[in-house]
Coordinates of C-alpha atoms in Angstrom, one line a residue:
X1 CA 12.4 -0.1 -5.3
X2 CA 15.7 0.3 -7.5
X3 CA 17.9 3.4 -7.3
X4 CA 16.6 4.8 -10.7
X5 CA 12.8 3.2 -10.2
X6 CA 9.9 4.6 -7.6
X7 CA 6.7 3.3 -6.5
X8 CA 4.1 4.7 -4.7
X9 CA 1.1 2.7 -3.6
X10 CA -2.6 2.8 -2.6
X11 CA -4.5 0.3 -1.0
X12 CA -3.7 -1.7 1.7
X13 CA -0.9 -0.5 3.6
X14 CA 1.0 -3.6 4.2
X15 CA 0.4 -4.9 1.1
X16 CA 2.1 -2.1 -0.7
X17 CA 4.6 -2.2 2.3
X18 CA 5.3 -6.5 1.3
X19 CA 5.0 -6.3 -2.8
X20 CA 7.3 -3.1 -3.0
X21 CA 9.6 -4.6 -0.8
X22 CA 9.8 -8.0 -2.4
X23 CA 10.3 -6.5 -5.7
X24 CA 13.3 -4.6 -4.9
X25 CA 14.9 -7.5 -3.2
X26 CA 14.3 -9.4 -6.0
X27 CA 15.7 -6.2 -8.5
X28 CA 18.9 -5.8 -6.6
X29 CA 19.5 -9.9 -7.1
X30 CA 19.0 -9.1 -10.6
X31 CA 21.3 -6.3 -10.8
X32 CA 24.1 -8.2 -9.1
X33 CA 23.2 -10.4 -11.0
X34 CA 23.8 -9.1 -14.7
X35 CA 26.2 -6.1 -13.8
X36 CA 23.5 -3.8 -14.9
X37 CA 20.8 -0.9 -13.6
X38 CA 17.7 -2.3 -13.6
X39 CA 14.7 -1.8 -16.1
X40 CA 11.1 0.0 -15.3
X41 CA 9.6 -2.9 -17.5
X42 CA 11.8 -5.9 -15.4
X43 CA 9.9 -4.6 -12.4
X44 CA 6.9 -3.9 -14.2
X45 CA 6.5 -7.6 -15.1
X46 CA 7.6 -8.6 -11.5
X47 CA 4.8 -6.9 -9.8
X48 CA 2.0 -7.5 -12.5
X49 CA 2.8 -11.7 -12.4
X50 CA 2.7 -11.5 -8.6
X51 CA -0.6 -9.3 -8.3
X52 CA -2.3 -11.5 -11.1
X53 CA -1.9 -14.8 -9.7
X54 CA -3.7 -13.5 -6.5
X55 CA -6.4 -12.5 -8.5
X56 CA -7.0 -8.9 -6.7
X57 CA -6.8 -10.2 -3.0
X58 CA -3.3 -8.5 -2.8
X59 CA -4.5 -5.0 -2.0
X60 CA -1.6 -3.0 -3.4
X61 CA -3.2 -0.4 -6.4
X62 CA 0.6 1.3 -7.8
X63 CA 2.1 4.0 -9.6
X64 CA 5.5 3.0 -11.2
X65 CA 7.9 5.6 -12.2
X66 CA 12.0 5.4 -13.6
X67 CA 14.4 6.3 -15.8
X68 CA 16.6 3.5 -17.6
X69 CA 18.9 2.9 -20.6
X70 CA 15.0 3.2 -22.7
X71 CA 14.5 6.5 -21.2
X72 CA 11.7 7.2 -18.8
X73 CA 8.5 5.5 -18.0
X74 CA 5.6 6.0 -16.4
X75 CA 2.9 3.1 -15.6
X76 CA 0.2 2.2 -13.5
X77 CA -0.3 -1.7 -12.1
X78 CA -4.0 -2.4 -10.6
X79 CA -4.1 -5.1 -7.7
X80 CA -5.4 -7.9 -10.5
X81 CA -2.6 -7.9 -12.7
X82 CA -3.4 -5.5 -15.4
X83 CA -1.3 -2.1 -16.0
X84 CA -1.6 1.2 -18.2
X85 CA 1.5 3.4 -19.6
X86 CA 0.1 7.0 -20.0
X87 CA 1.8 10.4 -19.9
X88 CA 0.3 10.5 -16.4
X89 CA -1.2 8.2 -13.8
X90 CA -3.4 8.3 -10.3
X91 CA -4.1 6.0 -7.8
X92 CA -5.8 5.8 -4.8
X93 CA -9.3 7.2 -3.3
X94 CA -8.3 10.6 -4.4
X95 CA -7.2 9.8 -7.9
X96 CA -10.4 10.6 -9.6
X97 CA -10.2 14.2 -8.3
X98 CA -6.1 14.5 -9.3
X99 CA -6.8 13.6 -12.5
X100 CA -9.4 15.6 -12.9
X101 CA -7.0 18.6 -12.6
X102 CA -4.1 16.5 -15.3
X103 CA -6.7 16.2 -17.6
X104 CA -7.4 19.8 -17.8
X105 CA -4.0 21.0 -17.3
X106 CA -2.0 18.5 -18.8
X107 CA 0.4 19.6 -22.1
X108 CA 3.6 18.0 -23.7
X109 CA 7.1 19.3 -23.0
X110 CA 6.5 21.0 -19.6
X111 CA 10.0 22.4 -18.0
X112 CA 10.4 20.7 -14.7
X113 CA 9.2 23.6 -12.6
X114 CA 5.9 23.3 -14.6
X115 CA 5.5 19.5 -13.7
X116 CA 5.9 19.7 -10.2
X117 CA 3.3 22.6 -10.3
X118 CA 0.6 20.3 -11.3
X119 CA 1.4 16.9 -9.4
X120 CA 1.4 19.1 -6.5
X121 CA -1.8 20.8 -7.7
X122 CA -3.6 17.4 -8.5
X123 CA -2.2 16.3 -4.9
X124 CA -3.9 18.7 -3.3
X125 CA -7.2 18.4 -4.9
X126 CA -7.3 14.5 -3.6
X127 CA -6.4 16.3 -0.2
X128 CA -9.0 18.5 -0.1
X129 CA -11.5 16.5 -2.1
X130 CA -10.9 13.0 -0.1
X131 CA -10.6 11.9 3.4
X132 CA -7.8 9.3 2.7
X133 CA -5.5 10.7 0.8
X134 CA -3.4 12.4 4.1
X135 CA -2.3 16.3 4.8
X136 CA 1.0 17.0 2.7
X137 CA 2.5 16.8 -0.9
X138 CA 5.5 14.6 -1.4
X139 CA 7.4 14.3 -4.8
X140 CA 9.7 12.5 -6.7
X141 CA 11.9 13.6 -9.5
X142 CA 13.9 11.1 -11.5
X143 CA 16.3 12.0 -14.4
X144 CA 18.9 10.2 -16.0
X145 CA 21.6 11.6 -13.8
X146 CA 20.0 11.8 -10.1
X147 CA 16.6 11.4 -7.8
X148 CA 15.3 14.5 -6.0
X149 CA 12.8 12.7 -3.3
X150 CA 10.9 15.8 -2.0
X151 CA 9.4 15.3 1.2
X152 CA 7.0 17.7 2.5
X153 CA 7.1 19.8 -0.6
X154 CA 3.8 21.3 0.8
X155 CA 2.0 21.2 3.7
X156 CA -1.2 22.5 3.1
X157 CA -3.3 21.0 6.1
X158 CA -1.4 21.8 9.0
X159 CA -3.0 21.0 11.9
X160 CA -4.4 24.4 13.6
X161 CA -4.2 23.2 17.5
X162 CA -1.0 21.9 19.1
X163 CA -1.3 21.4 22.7
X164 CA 1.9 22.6 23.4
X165 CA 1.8 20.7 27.5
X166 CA 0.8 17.5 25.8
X167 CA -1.7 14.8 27.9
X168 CA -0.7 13.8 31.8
X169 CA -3.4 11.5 33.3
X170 CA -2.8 10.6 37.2
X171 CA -2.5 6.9 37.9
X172 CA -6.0 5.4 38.2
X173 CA -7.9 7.3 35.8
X174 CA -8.9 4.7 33.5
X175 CA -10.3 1.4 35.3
X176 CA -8.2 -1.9 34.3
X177 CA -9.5 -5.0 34.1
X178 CA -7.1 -7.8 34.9
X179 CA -8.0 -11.2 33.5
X180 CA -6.4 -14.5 33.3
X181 CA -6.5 -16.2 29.9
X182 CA -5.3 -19.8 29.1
X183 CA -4.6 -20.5 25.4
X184 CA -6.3 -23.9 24.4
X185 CA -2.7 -26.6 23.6
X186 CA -2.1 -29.6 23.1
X187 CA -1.5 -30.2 26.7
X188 CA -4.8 -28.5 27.7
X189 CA -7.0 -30.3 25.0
X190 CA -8.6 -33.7 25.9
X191 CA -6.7 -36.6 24.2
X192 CA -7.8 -39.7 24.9
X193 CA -11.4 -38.9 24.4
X194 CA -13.6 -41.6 23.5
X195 CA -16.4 -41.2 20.2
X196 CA -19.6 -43.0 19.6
X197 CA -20.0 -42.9 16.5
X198 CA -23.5 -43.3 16.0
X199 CA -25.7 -43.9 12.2
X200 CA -29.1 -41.8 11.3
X201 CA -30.1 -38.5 10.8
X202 CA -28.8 -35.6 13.0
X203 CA -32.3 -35.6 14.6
X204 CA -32.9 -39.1 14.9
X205 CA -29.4 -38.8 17.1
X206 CA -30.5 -36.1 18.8
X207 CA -33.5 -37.9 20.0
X208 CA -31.6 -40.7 21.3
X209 CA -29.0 -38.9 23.3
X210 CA -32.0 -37.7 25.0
X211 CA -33.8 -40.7 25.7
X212 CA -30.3 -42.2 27.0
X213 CA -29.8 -38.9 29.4
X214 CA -33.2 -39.6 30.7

């Protein structure tokens, strides 16, 4: 959402899709706006005001992730409002299972190479441990200087069958249907209908239309 600041998301795909993408519009108006990077904590405070005053209907559970002039940050920001800042974070369906494995394997002052080992590892175990957490490991690696977005890193549930000739169905196979539907307007909706507006209870009404249609 910034060039120095990630997010990755749980929940509702086009919730996480909308908030992210709001945010970073509204972070690069800031940015040209005071000649400056932006600030974990400026986008922090953007997505926690706009989750809280939708009270948890905004399905978008995130992990928030930079590097600014404060030196990095990692948070979490749940669909309500609220937010954590802990050496690490999980999200998601699978998150229980990932941090499962950080909480066992977790230590300070890991190199780089070591860090990536266990994301990837507590990636995995949501894999294998939940059925929405998808088939590959992607990560993301912010320093001060650059952003290594990893894509693919692993694949560890590659699908085993590839039909290699792909699907070709004649014509015909599957019976259609063809109906005609007219969407109710304003010029198909009666509008010079006339009311009776008639007093008593619904049954007592009821009673009387049917005396009248007799």
């Amino acid at each position: 959402i910034a060039p120095n600041i990630y997010c990755c998301g749980a929940g509702t795909a086009a919730d996480t899709e909308a908030v992210t993408g709001m945010i970073a519009s509204a972070l690069e108006l800031h940015r040209l706006a005071t000649k400056r990077k932006s600030r974990v904590v400026t986008a922090l405070t953007m997505l926690k005001s706009h989750l809280f005053k939708y009270q948890g209907h905004v399905g978008a559970a995130l992990v928030l992730g930079g590097v600014d002039i404060n030196g990095p940050h990692l948070f979490s920001v749940h669909p309500h409002g609220s937010s954590d800042s802990l050496p690490f974070a999980t999200m998601g369906s699978g998150s229980l299972a990932a941090m499962a494995v950080f909480e066992a394997d977790f230590k300070e002052d890991m190199t780089e190479e070591e860090a990536k080992e266990i994301v990837a590892r507590s990636i995995r175990a949501g894999i294998f441990n939940d059925l929405g957490s998808g088939s590959n490991v992607d990560l993301c690696v912010i320093t001060a200087d650059k952003v290594d977005y990893l894509r693919n890193y692993e694949c560890p549930n590659e699908r085993t069958y590839v039909r290699s000739k792909g699907y070709d169905f004649p014509p015909g196979t599957t019976v259609l249907n063809r109906r005609n539907f007219m969407t109710a307007t304003a010029a198909t909706l009666p509008v010079n209908q006339i009311v009776d507006i008639i007093d008593g209870a619904p049954e007592d009404v009821a009673a009387g239309d049917a005396m009248q249609t007799d």
